[in-house]
mmCIF file with all atom_site columns, C-alpha atoms in Angstrom:
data_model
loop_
_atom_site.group_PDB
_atom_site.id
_atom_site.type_symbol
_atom_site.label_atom_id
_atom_site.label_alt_id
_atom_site.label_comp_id
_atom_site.label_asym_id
_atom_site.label_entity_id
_atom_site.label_seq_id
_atom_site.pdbx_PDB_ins_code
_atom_site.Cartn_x
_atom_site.Cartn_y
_atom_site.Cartn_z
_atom_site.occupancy
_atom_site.B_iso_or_equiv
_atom_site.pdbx_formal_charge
_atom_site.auth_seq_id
_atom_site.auth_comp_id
_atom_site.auth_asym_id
_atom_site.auth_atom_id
_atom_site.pdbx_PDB_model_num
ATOM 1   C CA . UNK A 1 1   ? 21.020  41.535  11.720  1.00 0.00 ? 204 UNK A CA 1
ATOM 2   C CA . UNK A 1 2   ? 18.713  40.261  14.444  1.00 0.00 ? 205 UNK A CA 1
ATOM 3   C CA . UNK A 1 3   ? 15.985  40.873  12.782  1.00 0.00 ? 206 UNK A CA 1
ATOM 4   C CA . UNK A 1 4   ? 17.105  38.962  9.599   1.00 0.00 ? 207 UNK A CA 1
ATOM 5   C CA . UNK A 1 5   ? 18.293  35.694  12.283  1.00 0.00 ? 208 UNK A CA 1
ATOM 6   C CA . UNK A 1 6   ? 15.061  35.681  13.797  1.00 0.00 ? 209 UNK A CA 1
ATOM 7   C CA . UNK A 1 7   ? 12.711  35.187  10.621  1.00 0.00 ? 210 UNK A CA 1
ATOM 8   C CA . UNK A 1 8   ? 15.487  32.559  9.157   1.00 0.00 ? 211 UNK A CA 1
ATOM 9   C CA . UNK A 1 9   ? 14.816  30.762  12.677  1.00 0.00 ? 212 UNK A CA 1
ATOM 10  C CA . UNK A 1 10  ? 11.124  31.224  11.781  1.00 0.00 ? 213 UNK A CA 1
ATOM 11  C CA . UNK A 1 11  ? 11.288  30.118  8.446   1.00 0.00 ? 214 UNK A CA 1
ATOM 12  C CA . UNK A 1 12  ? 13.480  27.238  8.983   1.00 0.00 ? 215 UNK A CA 1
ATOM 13  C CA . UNK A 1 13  ? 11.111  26.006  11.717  1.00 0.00 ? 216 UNK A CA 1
ATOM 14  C CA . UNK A 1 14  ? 7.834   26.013  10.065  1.00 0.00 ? 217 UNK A CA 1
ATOM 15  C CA . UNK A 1 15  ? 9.266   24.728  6.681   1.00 0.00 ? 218 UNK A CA 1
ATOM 16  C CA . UNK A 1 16  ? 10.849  21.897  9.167   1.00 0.00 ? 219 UNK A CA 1
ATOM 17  C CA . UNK A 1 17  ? 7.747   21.725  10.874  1.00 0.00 ? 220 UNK A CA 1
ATOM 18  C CA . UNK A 1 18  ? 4.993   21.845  7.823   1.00 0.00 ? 221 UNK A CA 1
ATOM 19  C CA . UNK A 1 19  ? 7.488   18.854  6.205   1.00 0.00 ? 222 UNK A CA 1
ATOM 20  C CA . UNK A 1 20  ? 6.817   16.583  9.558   1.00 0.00 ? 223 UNK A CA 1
ATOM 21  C CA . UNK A 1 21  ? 3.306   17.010  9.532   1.00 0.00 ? 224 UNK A CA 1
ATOM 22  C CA . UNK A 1 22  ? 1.287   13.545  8.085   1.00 0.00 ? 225 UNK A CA 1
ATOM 23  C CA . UNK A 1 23  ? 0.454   13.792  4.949   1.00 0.00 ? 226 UNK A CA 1
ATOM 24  C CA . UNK A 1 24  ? -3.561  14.333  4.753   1.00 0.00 ? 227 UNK A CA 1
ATOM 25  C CA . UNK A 1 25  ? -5.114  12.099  2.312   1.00 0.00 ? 228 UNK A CA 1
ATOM 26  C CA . UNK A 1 26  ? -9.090  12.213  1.792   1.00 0.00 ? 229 UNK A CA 1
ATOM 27  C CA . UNK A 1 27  ? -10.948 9.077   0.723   1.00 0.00 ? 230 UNK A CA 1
ATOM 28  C CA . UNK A 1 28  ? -13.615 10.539  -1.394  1.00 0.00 ? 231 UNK A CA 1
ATOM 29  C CA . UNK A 1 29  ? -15.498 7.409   -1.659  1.00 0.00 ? 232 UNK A CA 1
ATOM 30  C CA . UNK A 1 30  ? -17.157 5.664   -4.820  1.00 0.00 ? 233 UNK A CA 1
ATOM 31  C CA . UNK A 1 31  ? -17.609 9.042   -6.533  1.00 0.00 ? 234 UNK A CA 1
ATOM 32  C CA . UNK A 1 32  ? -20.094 7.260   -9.499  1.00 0.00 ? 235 UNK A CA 1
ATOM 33  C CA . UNK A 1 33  ? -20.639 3.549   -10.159 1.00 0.00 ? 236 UNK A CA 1
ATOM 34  C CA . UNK A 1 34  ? -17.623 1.735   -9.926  1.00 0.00 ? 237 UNK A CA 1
ATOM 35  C CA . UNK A 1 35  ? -15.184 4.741   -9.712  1.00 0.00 ? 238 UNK A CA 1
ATOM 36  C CA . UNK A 1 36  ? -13.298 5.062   -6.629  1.00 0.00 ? 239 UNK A CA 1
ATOM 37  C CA . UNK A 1 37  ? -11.300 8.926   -5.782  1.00 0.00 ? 240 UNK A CA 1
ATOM 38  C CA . UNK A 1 38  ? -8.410  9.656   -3.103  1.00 0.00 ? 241 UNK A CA 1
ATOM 39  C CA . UNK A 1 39  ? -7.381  12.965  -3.290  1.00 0.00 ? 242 UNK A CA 1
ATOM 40  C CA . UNK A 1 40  ? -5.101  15.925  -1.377  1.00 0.00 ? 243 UNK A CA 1
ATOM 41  C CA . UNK A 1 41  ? -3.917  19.398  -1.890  1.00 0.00 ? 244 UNK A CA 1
ATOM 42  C CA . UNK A 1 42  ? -2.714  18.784  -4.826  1.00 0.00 ? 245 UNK A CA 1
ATOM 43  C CA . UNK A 1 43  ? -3.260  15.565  -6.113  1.00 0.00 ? 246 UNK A CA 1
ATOM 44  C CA . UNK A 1 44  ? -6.118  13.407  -7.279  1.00 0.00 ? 247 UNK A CA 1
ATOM 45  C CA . UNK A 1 45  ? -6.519  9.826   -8.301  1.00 0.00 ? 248 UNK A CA 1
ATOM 46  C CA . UNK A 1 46  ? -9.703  8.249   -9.963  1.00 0.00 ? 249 UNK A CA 1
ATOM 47  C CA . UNK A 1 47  ? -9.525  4.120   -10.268 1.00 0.00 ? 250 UNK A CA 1
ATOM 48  C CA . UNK A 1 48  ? -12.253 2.111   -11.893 1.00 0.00 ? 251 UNK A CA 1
ATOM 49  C CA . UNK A 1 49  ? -12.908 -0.643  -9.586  1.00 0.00 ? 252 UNK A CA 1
ATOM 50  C CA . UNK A 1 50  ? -13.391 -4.498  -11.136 1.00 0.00 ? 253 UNK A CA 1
ATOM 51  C CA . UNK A 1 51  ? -17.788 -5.209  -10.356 1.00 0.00 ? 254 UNK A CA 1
ATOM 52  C CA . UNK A 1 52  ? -17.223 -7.816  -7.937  1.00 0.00 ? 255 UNK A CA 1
ATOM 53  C CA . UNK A 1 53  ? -15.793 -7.731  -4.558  1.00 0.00 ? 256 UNK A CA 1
ATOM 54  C CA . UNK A 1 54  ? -12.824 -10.434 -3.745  1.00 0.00 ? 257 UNK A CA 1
ATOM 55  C CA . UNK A 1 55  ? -11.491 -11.927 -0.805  1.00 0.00 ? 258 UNK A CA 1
ATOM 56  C CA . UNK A 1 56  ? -7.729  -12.327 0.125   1.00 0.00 ? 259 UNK A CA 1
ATOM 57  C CA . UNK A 1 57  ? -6.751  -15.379 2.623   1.00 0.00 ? 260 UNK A CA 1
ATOM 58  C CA . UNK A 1 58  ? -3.353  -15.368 2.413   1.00 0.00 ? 261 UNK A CA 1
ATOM 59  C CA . UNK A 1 59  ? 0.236   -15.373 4.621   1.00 0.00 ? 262 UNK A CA 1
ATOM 60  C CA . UNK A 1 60  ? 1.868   -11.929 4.817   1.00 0.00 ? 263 UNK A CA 1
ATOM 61  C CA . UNK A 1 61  ? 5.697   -12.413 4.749   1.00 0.00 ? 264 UNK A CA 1
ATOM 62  C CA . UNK A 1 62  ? 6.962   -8.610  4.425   1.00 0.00 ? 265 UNK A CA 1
ATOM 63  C CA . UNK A 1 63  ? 5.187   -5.591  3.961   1.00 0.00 ? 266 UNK A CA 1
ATOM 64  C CA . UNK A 1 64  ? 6.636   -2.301  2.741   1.00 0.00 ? 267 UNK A CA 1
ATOM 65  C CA . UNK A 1 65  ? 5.452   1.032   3.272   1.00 0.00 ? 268 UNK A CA 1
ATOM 66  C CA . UNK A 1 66  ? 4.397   3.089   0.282   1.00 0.00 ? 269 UNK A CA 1
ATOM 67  C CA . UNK A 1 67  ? 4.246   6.883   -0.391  1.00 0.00 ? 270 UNK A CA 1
ATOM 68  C CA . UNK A 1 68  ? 0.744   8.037   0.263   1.00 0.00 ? 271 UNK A CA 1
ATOM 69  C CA . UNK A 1 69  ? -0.736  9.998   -1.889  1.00 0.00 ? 272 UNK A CA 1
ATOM 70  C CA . UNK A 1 70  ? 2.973   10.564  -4.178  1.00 0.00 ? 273 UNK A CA 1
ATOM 71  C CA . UNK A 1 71  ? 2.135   6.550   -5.219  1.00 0.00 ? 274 UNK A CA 1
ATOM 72  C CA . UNK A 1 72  ? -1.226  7.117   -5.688  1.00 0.00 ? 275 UNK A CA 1
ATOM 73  C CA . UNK A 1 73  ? -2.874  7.038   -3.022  1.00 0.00 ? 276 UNK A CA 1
ATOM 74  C CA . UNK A 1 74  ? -0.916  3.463   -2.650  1.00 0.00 ? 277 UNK A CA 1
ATOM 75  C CA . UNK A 1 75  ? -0.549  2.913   2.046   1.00 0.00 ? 278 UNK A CA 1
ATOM 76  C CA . UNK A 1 76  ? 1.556   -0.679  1.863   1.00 0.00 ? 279 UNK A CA 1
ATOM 77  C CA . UNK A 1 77  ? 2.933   -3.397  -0.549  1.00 0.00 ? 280 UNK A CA 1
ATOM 78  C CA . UNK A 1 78  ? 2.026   -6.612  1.311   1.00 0.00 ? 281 UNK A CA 1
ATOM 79  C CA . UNK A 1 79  ? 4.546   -10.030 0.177   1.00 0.00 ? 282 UNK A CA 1
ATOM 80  C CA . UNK A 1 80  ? 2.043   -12.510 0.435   1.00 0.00 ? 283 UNK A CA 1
ATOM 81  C CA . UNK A 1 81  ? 2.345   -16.644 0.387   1.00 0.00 ? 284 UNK A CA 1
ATOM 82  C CA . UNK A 1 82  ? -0.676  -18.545 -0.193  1.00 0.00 ? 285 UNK A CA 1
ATOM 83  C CA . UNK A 1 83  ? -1.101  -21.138 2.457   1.00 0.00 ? 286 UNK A CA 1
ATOM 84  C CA . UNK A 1 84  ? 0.231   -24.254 0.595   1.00 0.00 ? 287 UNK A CA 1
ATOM 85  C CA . UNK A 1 85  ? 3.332   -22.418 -0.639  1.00 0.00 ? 288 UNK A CA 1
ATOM 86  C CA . UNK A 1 86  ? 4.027   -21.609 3.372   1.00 0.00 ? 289 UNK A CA 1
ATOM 87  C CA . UNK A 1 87  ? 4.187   -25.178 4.196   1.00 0.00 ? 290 UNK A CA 1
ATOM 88  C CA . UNK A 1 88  ? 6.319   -25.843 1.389   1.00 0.00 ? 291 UNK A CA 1
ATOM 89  C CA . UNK A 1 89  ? 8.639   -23.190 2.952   1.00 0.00 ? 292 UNK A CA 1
ATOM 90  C CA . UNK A 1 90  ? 8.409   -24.898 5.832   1.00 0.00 ? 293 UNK A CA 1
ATOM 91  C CA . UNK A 1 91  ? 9.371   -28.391 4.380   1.00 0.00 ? 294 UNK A CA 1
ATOM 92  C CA . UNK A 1 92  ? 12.061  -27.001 2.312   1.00 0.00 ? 295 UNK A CA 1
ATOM 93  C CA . UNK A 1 93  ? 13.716  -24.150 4.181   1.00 0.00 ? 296 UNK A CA 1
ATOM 94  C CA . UNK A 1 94  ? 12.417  -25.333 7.822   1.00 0.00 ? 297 UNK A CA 1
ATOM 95  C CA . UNK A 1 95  ? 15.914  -24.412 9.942   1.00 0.00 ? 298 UNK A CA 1
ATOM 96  C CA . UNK A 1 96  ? 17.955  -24.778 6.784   1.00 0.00 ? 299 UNK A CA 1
ATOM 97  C CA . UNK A 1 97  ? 19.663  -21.234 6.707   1.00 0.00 ? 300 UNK A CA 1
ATOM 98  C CA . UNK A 1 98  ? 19.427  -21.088 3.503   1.00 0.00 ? 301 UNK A CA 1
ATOM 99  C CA . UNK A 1 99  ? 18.486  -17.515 1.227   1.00 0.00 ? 302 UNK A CA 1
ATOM 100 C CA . UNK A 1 100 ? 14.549  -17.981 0.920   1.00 0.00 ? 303 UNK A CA 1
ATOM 101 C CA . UNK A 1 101 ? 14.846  -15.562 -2.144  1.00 0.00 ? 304 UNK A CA 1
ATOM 102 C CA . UNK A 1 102 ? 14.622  -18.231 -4.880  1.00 0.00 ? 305 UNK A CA 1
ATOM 103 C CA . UNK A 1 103 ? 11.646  -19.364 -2.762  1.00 0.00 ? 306 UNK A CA 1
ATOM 104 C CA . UNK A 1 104 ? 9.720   -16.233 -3.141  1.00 0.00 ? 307 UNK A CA 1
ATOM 105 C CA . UNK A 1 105 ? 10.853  -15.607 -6.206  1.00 0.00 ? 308 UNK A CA 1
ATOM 106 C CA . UNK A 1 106 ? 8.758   -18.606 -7.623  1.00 0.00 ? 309 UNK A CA 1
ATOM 107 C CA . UNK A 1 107 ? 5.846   -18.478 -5.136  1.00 0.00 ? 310 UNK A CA 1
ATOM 108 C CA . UNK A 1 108 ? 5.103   -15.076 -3.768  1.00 0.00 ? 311 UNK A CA 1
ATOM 109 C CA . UNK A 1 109 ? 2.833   -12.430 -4.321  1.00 0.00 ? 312 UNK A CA 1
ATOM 110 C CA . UNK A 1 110 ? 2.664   -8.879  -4.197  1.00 0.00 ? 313 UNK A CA 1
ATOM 111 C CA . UNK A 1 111 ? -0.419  -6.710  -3.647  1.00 0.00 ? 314 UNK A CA 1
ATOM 112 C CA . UNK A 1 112 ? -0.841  -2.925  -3.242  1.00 0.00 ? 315 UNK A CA 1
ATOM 113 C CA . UNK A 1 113 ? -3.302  -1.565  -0.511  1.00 0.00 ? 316 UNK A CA 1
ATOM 114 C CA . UNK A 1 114 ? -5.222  1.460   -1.257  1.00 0.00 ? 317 UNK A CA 1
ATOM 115 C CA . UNK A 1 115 ? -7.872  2.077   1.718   1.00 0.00 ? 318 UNK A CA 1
ATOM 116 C CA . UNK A 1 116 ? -11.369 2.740   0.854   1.00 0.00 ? 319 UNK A CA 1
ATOM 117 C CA . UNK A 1 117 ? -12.022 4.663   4.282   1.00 0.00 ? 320 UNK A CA 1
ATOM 118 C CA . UNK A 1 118 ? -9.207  7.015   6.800   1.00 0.00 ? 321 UNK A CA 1
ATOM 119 C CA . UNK A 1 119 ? -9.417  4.326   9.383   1.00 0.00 ? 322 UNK A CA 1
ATOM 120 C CA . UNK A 1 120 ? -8.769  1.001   7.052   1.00 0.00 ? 323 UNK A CA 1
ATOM 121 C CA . UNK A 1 121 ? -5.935  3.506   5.984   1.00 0.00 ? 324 UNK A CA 1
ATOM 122 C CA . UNK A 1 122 ? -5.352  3.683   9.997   1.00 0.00 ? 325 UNK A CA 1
ATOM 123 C CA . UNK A 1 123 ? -5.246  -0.003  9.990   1.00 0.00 ? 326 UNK A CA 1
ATOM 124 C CA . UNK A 1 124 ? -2.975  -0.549  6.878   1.00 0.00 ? 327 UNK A CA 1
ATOM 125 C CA . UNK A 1 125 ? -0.445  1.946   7.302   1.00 0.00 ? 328 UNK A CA 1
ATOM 126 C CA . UNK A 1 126 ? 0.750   0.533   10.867  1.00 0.00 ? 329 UNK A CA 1
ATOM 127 C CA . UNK A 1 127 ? 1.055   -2.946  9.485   1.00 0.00 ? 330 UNK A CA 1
ATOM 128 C CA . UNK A 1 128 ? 4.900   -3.678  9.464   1.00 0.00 ? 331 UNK A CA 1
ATOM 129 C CA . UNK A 1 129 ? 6.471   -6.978  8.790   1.00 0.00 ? 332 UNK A CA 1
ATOM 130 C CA . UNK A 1 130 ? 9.858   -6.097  8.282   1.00 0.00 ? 333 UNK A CA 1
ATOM 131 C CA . UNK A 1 131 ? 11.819  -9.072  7.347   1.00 0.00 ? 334 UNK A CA 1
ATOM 132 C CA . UNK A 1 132 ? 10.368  -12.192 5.237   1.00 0.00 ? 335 UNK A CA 1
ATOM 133 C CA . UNK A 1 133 ? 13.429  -14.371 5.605   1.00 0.00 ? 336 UNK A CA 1
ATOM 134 C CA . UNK A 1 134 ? 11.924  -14.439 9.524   1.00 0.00 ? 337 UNK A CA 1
ATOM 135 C CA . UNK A 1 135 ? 9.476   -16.602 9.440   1.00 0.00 ? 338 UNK A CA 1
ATOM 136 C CA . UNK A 1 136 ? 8.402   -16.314 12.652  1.00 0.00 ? 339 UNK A CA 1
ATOM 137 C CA . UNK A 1 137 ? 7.311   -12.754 12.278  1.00 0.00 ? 340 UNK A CA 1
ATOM 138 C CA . UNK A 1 138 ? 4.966   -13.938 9.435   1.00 0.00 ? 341 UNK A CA 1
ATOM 139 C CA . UNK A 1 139 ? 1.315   -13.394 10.171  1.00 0.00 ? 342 UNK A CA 1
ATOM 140 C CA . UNK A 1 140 ? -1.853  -14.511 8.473   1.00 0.00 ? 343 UNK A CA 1
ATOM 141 C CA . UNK A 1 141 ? -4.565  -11.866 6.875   1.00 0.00 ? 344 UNK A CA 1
ATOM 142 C CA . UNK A 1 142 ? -7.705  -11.244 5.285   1.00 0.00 ? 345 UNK A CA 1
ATOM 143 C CA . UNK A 1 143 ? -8.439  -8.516  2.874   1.00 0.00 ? 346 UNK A CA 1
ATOM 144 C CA . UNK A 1 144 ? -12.366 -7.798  1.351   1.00 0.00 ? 347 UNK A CA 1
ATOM 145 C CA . UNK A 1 145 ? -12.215 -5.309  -0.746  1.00 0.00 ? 348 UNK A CA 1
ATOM 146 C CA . UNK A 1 146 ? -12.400 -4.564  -5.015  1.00 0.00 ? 349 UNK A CA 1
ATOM 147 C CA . UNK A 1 147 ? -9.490  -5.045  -7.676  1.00 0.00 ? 350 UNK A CA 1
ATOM 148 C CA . UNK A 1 148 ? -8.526  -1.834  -9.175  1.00 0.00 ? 351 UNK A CA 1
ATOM 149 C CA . UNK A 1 149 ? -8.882  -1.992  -12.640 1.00 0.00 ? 352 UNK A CA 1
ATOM 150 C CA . UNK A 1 150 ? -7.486  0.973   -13.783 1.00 0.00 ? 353 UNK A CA 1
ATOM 151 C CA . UNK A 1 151 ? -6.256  4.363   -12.989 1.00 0.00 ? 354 UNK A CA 1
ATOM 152 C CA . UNK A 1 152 ? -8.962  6.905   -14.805 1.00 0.00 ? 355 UNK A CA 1
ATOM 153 C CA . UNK A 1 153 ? -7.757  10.432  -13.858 1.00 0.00 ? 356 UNK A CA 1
ATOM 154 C CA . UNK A 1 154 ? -4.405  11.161  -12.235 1.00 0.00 ? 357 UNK A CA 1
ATOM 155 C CA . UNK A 1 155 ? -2.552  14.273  -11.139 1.00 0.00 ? 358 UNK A CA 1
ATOM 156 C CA . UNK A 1 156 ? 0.283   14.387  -8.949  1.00 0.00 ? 359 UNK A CA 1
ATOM 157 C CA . UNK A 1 157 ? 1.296   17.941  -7.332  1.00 0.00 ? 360 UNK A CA 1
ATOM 158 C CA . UNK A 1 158 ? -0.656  19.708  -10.285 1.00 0.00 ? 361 UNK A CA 1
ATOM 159 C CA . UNK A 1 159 ? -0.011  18.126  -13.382 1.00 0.00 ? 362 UNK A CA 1
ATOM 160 C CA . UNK A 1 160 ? -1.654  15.083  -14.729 1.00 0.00 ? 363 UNK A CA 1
ATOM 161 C CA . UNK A 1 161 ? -0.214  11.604  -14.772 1.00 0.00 ? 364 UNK A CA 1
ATOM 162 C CA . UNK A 1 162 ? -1.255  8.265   -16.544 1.00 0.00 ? 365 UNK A CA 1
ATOM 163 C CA . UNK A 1 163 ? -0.267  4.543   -15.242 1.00 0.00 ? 366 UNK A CA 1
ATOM 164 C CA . UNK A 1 164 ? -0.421  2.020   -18.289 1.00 0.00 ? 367 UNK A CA 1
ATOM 165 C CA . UNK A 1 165 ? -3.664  -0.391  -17.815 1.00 0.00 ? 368 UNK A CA 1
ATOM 166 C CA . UNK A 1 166 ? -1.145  -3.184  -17.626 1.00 0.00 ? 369 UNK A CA 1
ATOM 167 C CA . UNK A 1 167 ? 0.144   -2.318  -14.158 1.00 0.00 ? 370 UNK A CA 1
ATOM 168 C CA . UNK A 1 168 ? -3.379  -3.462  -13.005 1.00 0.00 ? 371 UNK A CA 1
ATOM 169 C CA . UNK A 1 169 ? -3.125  -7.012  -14.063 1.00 0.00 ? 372 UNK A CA 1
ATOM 170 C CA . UNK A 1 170 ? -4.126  -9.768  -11.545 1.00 0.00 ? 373 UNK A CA 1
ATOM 171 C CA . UNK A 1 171 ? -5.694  -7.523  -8.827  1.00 0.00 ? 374 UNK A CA 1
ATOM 172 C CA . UNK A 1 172 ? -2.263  -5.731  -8.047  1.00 0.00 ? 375 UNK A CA 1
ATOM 173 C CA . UNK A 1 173 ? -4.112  -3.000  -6.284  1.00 0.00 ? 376 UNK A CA 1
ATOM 174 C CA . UNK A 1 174 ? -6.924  -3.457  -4.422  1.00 0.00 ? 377 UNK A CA 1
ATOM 175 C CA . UNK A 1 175 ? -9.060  -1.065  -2.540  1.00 0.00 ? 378 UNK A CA 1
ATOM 176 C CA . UNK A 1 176 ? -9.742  -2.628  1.263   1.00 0.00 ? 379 UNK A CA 1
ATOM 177 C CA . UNK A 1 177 ? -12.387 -2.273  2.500   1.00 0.00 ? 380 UNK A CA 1
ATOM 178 C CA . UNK A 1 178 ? -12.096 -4.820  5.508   1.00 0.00 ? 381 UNK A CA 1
ATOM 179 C CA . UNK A 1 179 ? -8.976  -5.675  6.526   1.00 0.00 ? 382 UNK A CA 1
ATOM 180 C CA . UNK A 1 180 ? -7.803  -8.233  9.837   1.00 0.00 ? 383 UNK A CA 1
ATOM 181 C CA . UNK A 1 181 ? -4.180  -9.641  10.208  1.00 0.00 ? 384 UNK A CA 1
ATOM 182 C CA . UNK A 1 182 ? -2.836  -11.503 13.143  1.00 0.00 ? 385 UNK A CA 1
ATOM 183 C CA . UNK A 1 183 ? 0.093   -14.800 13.992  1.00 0.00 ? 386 UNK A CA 1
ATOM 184 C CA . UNK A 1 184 ? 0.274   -17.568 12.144  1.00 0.00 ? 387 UNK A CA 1
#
C-alpha cells in the first residue's frame, strides 16, 4: 500500500509539475519567401506574411494575454486608440465617470501579436495593461513588423486546423519584429 501511495505522490507531482512548466514555443523564422513558422511539440503554424513591412504608432488601452502556441502562436491582443481618438476621450470622457465602452466601441482597435524572435516574444508577453477604462495606465507604443496574411499550414496538438482568410483582414495579426511601449 506504500508502495502504491508513493508513485501516486510521484505521479501527481510531475503531472503537476510538467503542467507549470512555460510552454516552449520555437520561432522558426521566415522558413521561404514570405512564409513565417512557430512551432512546438505538437503544433505548427505557417502564415504568409503581406510584402511590405508596416509601422504601428498607436495608444495601447488594454492588452490581453493570449494562449501561446493553443492560439496560434498568438502572445497578446493589444486595444489600441489612435492618437486623435485619445484626445477625443479625453474631451469627452475627461473625469466624467462615465462607461468608456460606447467609446471604444466606435474608435478602438484590436491587433494580435505574434513575435518573430523568443525575445520580442520576451518583450510582448510581459506587456499588461489591465484595465482600459483607467486611463492613466494607458501607454503609448510602436510596433515594426509584417501583416499576416494568412494562416498556410496549421496543426494544433496533432491534427490539422484551418482559420478562414477573412480573420486576417486589416492587419489583425502582425508578426513584430520591433516592438517599444512606454507612458503616455
Amino acid at each position: 500500500m506504500k508502495f502504491f501511495v508513493v508513485i501516486l505522490i510521484a505521479v501527481a507531482a510531475f503531472y503537476f509539475y510538467k503542467s507549470d512548466q512555460p510552454e516552449i514555443i520555437i520561432y522558426d523564422g521566415i522558413t521561404s519567401e514570405n512564409i513565417f513558422e512557430v512551432s512546438g511539440s505538437d503544433s505548427r503554424f505557417q502564415y504568409e506574411l503581406e510584402e511590405g513591412f508596416i509601422s504601428i504608432d498607436a495608444v495601447a488601452a488594454m492588452t490581453g494575454t493570449n494562449g501561446g502556441l493553443k492560439e496560434g502562436g498568438a502572445l497578446l491582443t493589444v486595444h489600441l486608440l489612435n492618437h486623435q481618438a485619445v484626445n477625443k476621450f479625453t474631451e469627452t470622457y475627461g473625469q466624467s465617470g462615465l462607461c468608456p465602452a460606447p467609446f471604444f466601441n466606435q474608435y478602438a482597435d484590436q491587433k494580435i501579436l505574434v513575435a518573430a524572435s523568443s525575445v520580442i516574444g520576451e518583450k510582448i508577453a510581459s506587456w499588461n495593461l489591465p484595465d482600459y477604462r483607467m486611463s492613466s495606465t494607458w501607454e503609448n507604443f510602436t510596433i515594426q513588423g509584417q501583416c499576416i496574411k494568412r494562416l498556410k499550414y496549421g496543426e494544433l496538438d496533432g491534427e490539422e486546423m484551418q482559420i478562414p482568410d477573412s480573420f486576417f483582414n486589416n492587419c489583425r495579426m502582425i508578426l513584430v519584429n520591433e516592438l517599444e511601449h512606454y507612458s503616455l
